[in-house]
CSV table of C-alpha atoms in Angstrom, one decimal:
chain,number,residue,atom,x,y,z
A,1,UNK,CA,0.1,0.0,0.1
A,2,UNK,CA,2.8,2.5,0.8
A,3,UNK,CA,4.5,1.9,-2.4
A,4,UNK,CA,1.3,2.4,-4.3
A,5,UNK,CA,0.7,5.6,-2.4
A,6,UNK,CA,4.3,6.8,-3.2
A,7,UNK,CA,3.7,6.1,-6.9
A,8,UNK,CA,0.4,8.2,-6.8
A,9,UNK,CA,2.1,11.0,-5.3
A,10,UNK,CA,4.8,11.1,-8.0
A,11,UNK,CA,2.1,11.0,-10.7
A,12,UNK,CA,0.1,13.8,-8.9
A,13,UNK,CA,3.1,16.0,-8.2
A,14,UNK,CA,5.9,15.1,-10.7
A,15,UNK,CA,7.6,18.5,-10.7
A,16,UNK,CA,8.7,18.0,-7.1
A,17,UNK,CA,11.2,15.6,-8.1
A,18,UNK,CA,11.7,16.3,-11.8
A,19,UNK,CA,14.8,17.6,-13.3
A,20,UNK,CA,12.8,20.2,-15.4
A,21,UNK,CA,10.1,22.6,-14.6
A,22,UNK,CA,6.4,21.9,-15.2
A,23,UNK,CA,5.2,22.9,-18.6
A,24,UNK,CA,4.1,26.4,-18.7
A,25,UNK,CA,1.4,25.5,-21.2
A,26,UNK,CA,2.0,28.7,-23.3
A,27,UNK,CA,4.8,29.5,-25.6
A,28,UNK,CA,5.2,33.2,-26.2
A,29,UNK,CA,8.2,32.8,-28.3
A,30,UNK,CA,6.1,30.9,-30.8
A,31,UNK,CA,3.9,34.3,-31.5
A,32,UNK,CA,7.1,36.0,-32.9
A,33,UNK,CA,9.1,35.3,-36.2
A,34,UNK,CA,12.8,35.0,-35.9
A,35,UNK,CA,14.9,37.7,-37.8
A,36,UNK,CA,18.2,37.8,-39.1
A,37,UNK,CA,20.9,39.7,-37.2
A,38,UNK,CA,21.2,42.7,-39.7
A,39,UNK,CA,17.5,43.0,-40.0
A,40,UNK,CA,17.2,44.2,-36.3
A,41,UNK,CA,20.6,44.8,-35.1
A,42,UNK,CA,24.1,46.5,-35.6
A,43,UNK,CA,27.4,46.1,-34.0
A,44,UNK,CA,27.9,48.7,-31.6
A,45,UNK,CA,31.8,48.2,-30.3
A,46,UNK,CA,34.4,45.6,-30.8
A,47,UNK,CA,33.6,44.9,-34.6
A,48,UNK,CA,36.9,42.8,-34.8
A,49,UNK,CA,35.2,40.5,-32.0
A,50,UNK,CA,32.3,39.6,-33.8
A,51,UNK,CA,31.4,37.3,-36.6
A,52,UNK,CA,28.3,36.2,-38.3
A,53,UNK,CA,27.7,33.0,-40.3
A,54,UNK,CA,24.4,31.8,-41.8
A,55,UNK,CA,23.0,30.7,-38.6
A,56,UNK,CA,24.5,32.5,-35.5
A,57,UNK,CA,26.3,35.6,-34.5
A,58,UNK,CA,29.5,35.1,-32.5
A,59,UNK,CA,31.1,37.5,-30.1
A,60,UNK,CA,34.3,37.1,-27.9
A,61,UNK,CA,36.3,38.7,-25.2
A,62,UNK,CA,40.2,38.6,-25.3
A,63,UNK,CA,42.7,40.8,-23.6
A,64,UNK,CA,42.3,43.5,-26.2
A,65,UNK,CA,38.5,44.0,-26.4
A,66,UNK,CA,35.1,42.5,-26.0
A,67,UNK,CA,32.0,43.2,-28.5
A,68,UNK,CA,28.6,44.4,-28.2
A,69,UNK,CA,25.5,45.0,-30.6
A,70,UNK,CA,22.5,47.0,-30.5
A,71,UNK,CA,18.9,47.1,-32.1
A,72,UNK,CA,18.3,49.5,-34.9
A,73,UNK,CA,15.1,50.6,-33.3
A,74,UNK,CA,14.1,51.6,-29.8
A,75,UNK,CA,10.9,50.2,-28.1
A,76,UNK,CA,8.5,51.3,-25.6
A,77,UNK,CA,7.3,47.6,-25.0
A,78,UNK,CA,7.7,44.1,-26.7
A,79,UNK,CA,9.1,40.8,-26.6
A,80,UNK,CA,12.7,40.5,-26.9
A,81,UNK,CA,14.5,37.2,-27.3
A,82,UNK,CA,17.6,35.4,-28.4
A,83,UNK,CA,19.0,31.7,-28.4
A,84,UNK,CA,22.5,31.8,-26.5
A,85,UNK,CA,25.2,29.5,-25.9
A,86,UNK,CA,27.9,30.3,-23.5
A,87,UNK,CA,31.5,29.0,-23.1
A,88,UNK,CA,32.3,26.1,-20.7
A,89,UNK,CA,35.3,26.0,-18.5
A,90,UNK,CA,36.9,28.8,-16.6
A,91,UNK,CA,34.9,32.0,-17.6
A,92,UNK,CA,35.2,33.9,-14.0
A,93,UNK,CA,34.9,37.7,-14.5
A,94,UNK,CA,33.2,37.4,-17.7
A,95,UNK,CA,29.6,38.7,-18.6
A,96,UNK,CA,27.5,37.5,-21.4
A,97,UNK,CA,24.6,39.8,-21.7
A,98,UNK,CA,21.2,40.2,-23.2
A,99,UNK,CA,19.3,43.3,-22.2
A,100,UNK,CA,17.4,46.5,-22.6
A,101,UNK,CA,18.7,50.0,-22.1
A,102,UNK,CA,18.4,53.7,-22.9
A,103,UNK,CA,21.8,54.6,-21.3
A,104,UNK,CA,22.9,56.3,-24.5
A,105,UNK,CA,19.8,58.3,-24.6
A,106,UNK,CA,19.9,59.2,-20.9
A,107,UNK,CA,23.5,58.9,-19.8
A,108,UNK,CA,24.0,59.0,-15.9
A,109,UNK,CA,20.1,58.7,-15.4
A,110,UNK,CA,19.1,55.5,-17.5
A,111,UNK,CA,16.8,52.3,-17.3
A,112,UNK,CA,17.9,49.1,-17.9
A,113,UNK,CA,16.6,45.4,-17.8
A,114,UNK,CA,19.2,42.7,-17.9
A,115,UNK,CA,19.7,38.9,-18.5
A,116,UNK,CA,23.3,38.2,-17.6
A,117,UNK,CA,25.3,35.0,-17.3
A,118,UNK,CA,27.9,35.6,-14.6
A,119,UNK,CA,31.0,33.6,-15.6
A,120,UNK,CA,32.2,31.0,-13.3
A,121,UNK,CA,35.0,28.4,-12.3
A,122,UNK,CA,35.8,25.0,-13.2
A,123,UNK,CA,33.1,22.6,-11.8
A,124,UNK,CA,30.7,25.2,-10.8
A,125,UNK,CA,27.4,26.5,-12.5
A,126,UNK,CA,26.8,29.6,-14.3
A,127,UNK,CA,24.7,32.2,-12.5
A,128,UNK,CA,21.8,33.6,-14.6
A,129,UNK,CA,21.2,37.0,-13.3
A,130,UNK,CA,18.3,39.1,-14.0
A,131,UNK,CA,18.3,42.8,-13.0
A,132,UNK,CA,16.2,46.1,-13.3
A,133,UNK,CA,17.4,49.6,-13.1
A,134,UNK,CA,15.1,52.5,-13.0
A,135,UNK,CA,16.0,56.3,-13.8
A,136,UNK,CA,19.7,56.1,-12.6
A,137,UNK,CA,19.5,53.5,-10.2
A,138,UNK,CA,22.2,51.6,-12.2
A,139,UNK,CA,24.4,55.0,-12.3
A,140,UNK,CA,26.8,56.1,-9.4
A,141,UNK,CA,25.2,54.7,-6.3
A,142,UNK,CA,23.8,51.7,-7.7
A,143,UNK,CA,20.5,50.2,-6.5
A,144,UNK,CA,20.2,46.8,-8.2
A,145,UNK,CA,17.1,44.7,-8.3
A,146,UNK,CA,18.7,41.3,-8.9
A,147,UNK,CA,17.3,37.9,-8.7
A,148,UNK,CA,19.9,34.9,-9.6
A,149,UNK,CA,19.3,31.5,-10.8
A,150,UNK,CA,21.3,28.3,-11.3
A,151,UNK,CA,19.7,26.9,-14.4
A,152,UNK,CA,18.1,23.4,-14.7
A,153,UNK,CA,20.3,22.6,-17.6
A,154,UNK,CA,23.9,23.3,-18.7
A,155,UNK,CA,23.8,26.5,-20.7
A,156,UNK,CA,27.2,25.6,-22.4
A,157,UNK,CA,25.9,22.5,-24.0
A,158,UNK,CA,23.2,23.8,-26.5
A,159,UNK,CA,21.3,26.9,-27.5
A,160,UNK,CA,18.3,27.9,-25.0
A,161,UNK,CA,15.8,30.8,-25.6
A,162,UNK,CA,16.1,33.5,-23.1
A,163,UNK,CA,13.7,36.7,-23.3
A,164,UNK,CA,12.2,39.6,-21.7
A,165,UNK,CA,8.7,40.5,-22.1
A,166,UNK,CA,8.3,44.1,-21.2
A,167,UNK,CA,5.0,45.9,-21.0
A,168,UNK,CA,3.6,49.2,-19.2
A,169,UNK,CA,2.4,46.9,-16.4
A,170,UNK,CA,5.0,44.3,-15.9
A,171,UNK,CA,8.5,42.6,-16.9
A,172,UNK,CA,8.7,38.9,-17.3
A,173,UNK,CA,11.8,37.0,-17.6
A,174,UNK,CA,11.7,33.8,-19.5
A,175,UNK,CA,13.9,30.8,-20.2
A,176,UNK,CA,12.6,28.3,-23.0
A,177,UNK,CA,9.4,30.0,-22.5
A,178,UNK,CA,9.3,29.1,-18.8
A,179,UNK,CA,8.6,32.5,-16.6
A,180,UNK,CA,11.3,32.6,-14.0
A,181,UNK,CA,10.5,36.1,-12.8
A,182,UNK,CA,7.7,38.6,-12.8
A,183,UNK,CA,8.4,42.3,-12.0
A,184,UNK,CA,5.2,44.0,-11.7
A,185,UNK,CA,4.6,47.7,-11.8
A,186,UNK,CA,3.7,48.8,-8.6
A,187,UNK,CA,4.6,52.8,-9.2
A,188,UNK,CA,5.9,54.9,-11.7
A,189,UNK,CA,9.1,55.3,-9.6
A,190,UNK,CA,10.0,51.7,-9.6
A,191,UNK,CA,9.3,50.6,-13.2
A,192,UNK,CA,11.0,51.8,-16.5
A,193,UNK,CA,8.8,53.5,-18.7
A,194,UNK,CA,11.0,55.4,-21.3
A,195,UNK,CA,12.0,53.8,-24.6
A,196,UNK,CA,14.7,51.2,-24.7
A,197,UNK,CA,17.0,49.6,-27.4
A,198,UNK,CA,17.9,45.8,-27.1
A,199,UNK,CA,21.5,45.0,-26.6
A,200,UNK,CA,23.8,42.2,-26.3
A,201,UNK,CA,27.5,42.0,-25.1
A,202,UNK,CA,30.4,40.2,-23.7
A,203,UNK,CA,32.8,42.0,-21.4
A,204,UNK,CA,35.1,41.8,-18.4
A,205,UNK,CA,33.6,42.5,-15.1
A,206,UNK,CA,36.1,41.0,-12.9
A,207,UNK,CA,35.5,43.5,-10.2
A,208,UNK,CA,32.0,42.0,-9.4
A,209,UNK,CA,31.0,39.3,-11.5
A,210,UNK,CA,32.1,35.9,-10.0
A,211,UNK,CA,31.5,35.6,-6.3
A,212,UNK,CA,31.7,39.3,-5.6
A,213,UNK,CA,35.0,39.7,-7.6
A,214,UNK,CA,36.9,37.0,-5.9
A,215,UNK,CA,37.6,35.4,-9.0
A,216,UNK,CA,38.9,37.3,-12.0
A,217,UNK,CA,39.1,37.0,-15.7
A,218,UNK,CA,42.2,34.6,-16.7
A,219,UNK,CA,43.4,35.4,-20.3
A,220,UNK,CA,45.2,32.2,-20.3
A,221,UNK,CA,41.7,30.9,-21.1
A,222,UNK,CA,41.1,33.4,-24.0
A,223,UNK,CA,38.9,33.9,-26.0
A,224,UNK,CA,35.8,33.8,-24.1
A,225,UNK,CA,33.0,33.1,-26.4
A,226,UNK,CA,29.2,33.5,-26.7
A,227,UNK,CA,27.0,32.7,-29.6
A,228,UNK,CA,23.4,34.1,-30.4
A,229,UNK,CA,20.9,33.0,-32.9
A,230,UNK,CA,17.1,33.0,-33.4
A,231,UNK,CA,16.7,36.7,-32.5
A,232,UNK,CA,13.3,37.9,-31.8
A,233,UNK,CA,12.1,41.5,-31.3
A,234,UNK,CA,8.5,42.6,-31.6
A,235,UNK,CA,6.1,45.0,-29.9
A,236,UNK,CA,5.7,48.8,-29.9
A,237,UNK,CA,8.5,50.6,-31.1
A,238,UNK,CA,9.1,54.5,-29.9
A,239,UNK,CA,7.5,55.3,-33.1
A,240,UNK,CA,4.3,53.5,-33.0
A,241,UNK,CA,1.1,55.1,-32.8
A,242,UNK,CA,-0.4,55.4,-29.2
A,243,UNK,CA,-2.9,52.7,-30.2
A,244,UNK,CA,-0.2,49.9,-30.5
A,245,UNK,CA,-1.1,47.2,-28.0
A,246,UNK,CA,1.6,45.9,-25.7
A,247,UNK,CA,2.2,42.3,-26.1
A,248,UNK,CA,1.4,39.7,-23.5
A,249,UNK,CA,3.5,36.6,-22.1
A,250,UNK,CA,0.1,34.9,-21.8
A,251,UNK,CA,-3.1,34.3,-23.8
A,252,UNK,CA,-4.6,37.0,-21.7
A,253,UNK,CA,-4.5,40.2,-23.8
A,254,UNK,CA,-4.4,42.3,-20.7
A,255,UNK,CA,-0.9,40.7,-19.5
A,256,UNK,CA,0.0,38.5,-16.4
A,257,UNK,CA,0.4,34.8,-16.4
A,258,UNK,CA,-1.9,31.9,-16.3
A,259,UNK,CA,-2.2,29.4,-13.3
A,260,UNK,CA,0.1,26.9,-15.3
A,261,UNK,CA,2.6,29.6,-16.0
A,262,UNK,CA,2.7,30.9,-12.3
A,263,UNK,CA,3.1,27.0,-11.2
A,264,UNK,CA,6.1,26.7,-13.5
A,265,UNK,CA,7.7,29.9,-12.3
A,266,UNK,CA,7.2,29.0,-8.5
A,267,UNK,CA,8.8,25.7,-9.3
A,268,UNK,CA,12.0,27.6,-10.9
A,269,UNK,CA,12.1,30.1,-8.0
A,270,UNK,CA,11.7,27.3,-5.5
A,271,UNK,CA,14.5,24.9,-6.8
A,272,UNK,CA,16.8,27.2,-8.7
A,273,UNK,CA,16.7,30.5,-7.5
A,274,UNK,CA,20.0,31.3,-5.5
A,275,UNK,CA,19.6,35.1,-4.4
A,276,UNK,CA,16.6,37.5,-4.2
A,277,UNK,CA,17.3,41.0,-3.6
A,278,UNK,CA,14.0,41.6,-1.7
A,279,UNK,CA,15.0,38.8,0.9
A,280,UNK,CA,18.7,40.3,1.4
A,281,UNK,CA,18.9,41.3,5.2
A,282,UNK,CA,21.9,43.5,4.2
A,283,UNK,CA,20.1,45.6,1.7
A,284,UNK,CA,18.2,49.1,2.4
A,285,UNK,CA,14.7,48.2,1.5
A,286,UNK,CA,13.7,51.8,1.7
A,287,UNK,CA,15.4,52.1,-1.8
A,288,UNK,CA,13.4,49.2,-3.1
A,289,UNK,CA,9.9,49.9,-2.0
A,290,UNK,CA,8.4,47.4,-4.6
A,291,UNK,CA,9.7,44.6,-2.2
A,292,UNK,CA,7.1,45.3,0.4
A,293,UNK,CA,4.4,47.4,-1.3
A,294,UNK,CA,1.5,45.4,-2.8
């Protein structure tokens, strides 16, 4: 009888022991067509450290430079994704990023929404960091809103799809269409509302990237390589008419997540989240009121 009950529990609650999240039941990436790199992006810096073949963009970091790219158009909302594969082995100090920003339009007072792979040392997993900066909180005295994850797969083995869905009411971070974080708009002061461009880059952040800067980039292992493909960017550009409808991460046109999507997100946050800024007792949460406001 006990064996039968155990088997029944596994059937009813498979996600508790499974190595991958429950199905989200909805796949927002399928709603957007992939685009070629040059149809939506341009090199921003490090052109000699970037190459493009028929299927993927490769960027790399060595002692002389890293590289970055930027979307041609700014957006005021939308879905932004890319399939990314990062380098195995020793990558401490190296950041591979896919993000939204308006730092060139508003230097010293910019908004930013980040997906960042924090490089690692031998035998340790990559950390995927999500972050949101609002109106200069990433400038000067930095006020980050980080949530960090160790993924349920090895991001060096194959391409996986990473995306940011940004609407006037929420930001949702997705990995292979699984929501891993929802950042709702609770006030205009804690939410980015100005148009942003889409960026990607690889660069040396040895001062903080790996275990708070304990491990630095070691150029004996150069070049550090990242590959991007399956670019997707759709939504309301900064030049779109006022009636342009923001995209949604769920079947609900008004946004939000379904019950099944929320269940998948809870699984990821329960089993794979390794840091949540709202639960960090060393942080001054007077500077992050969204942590306690409803």
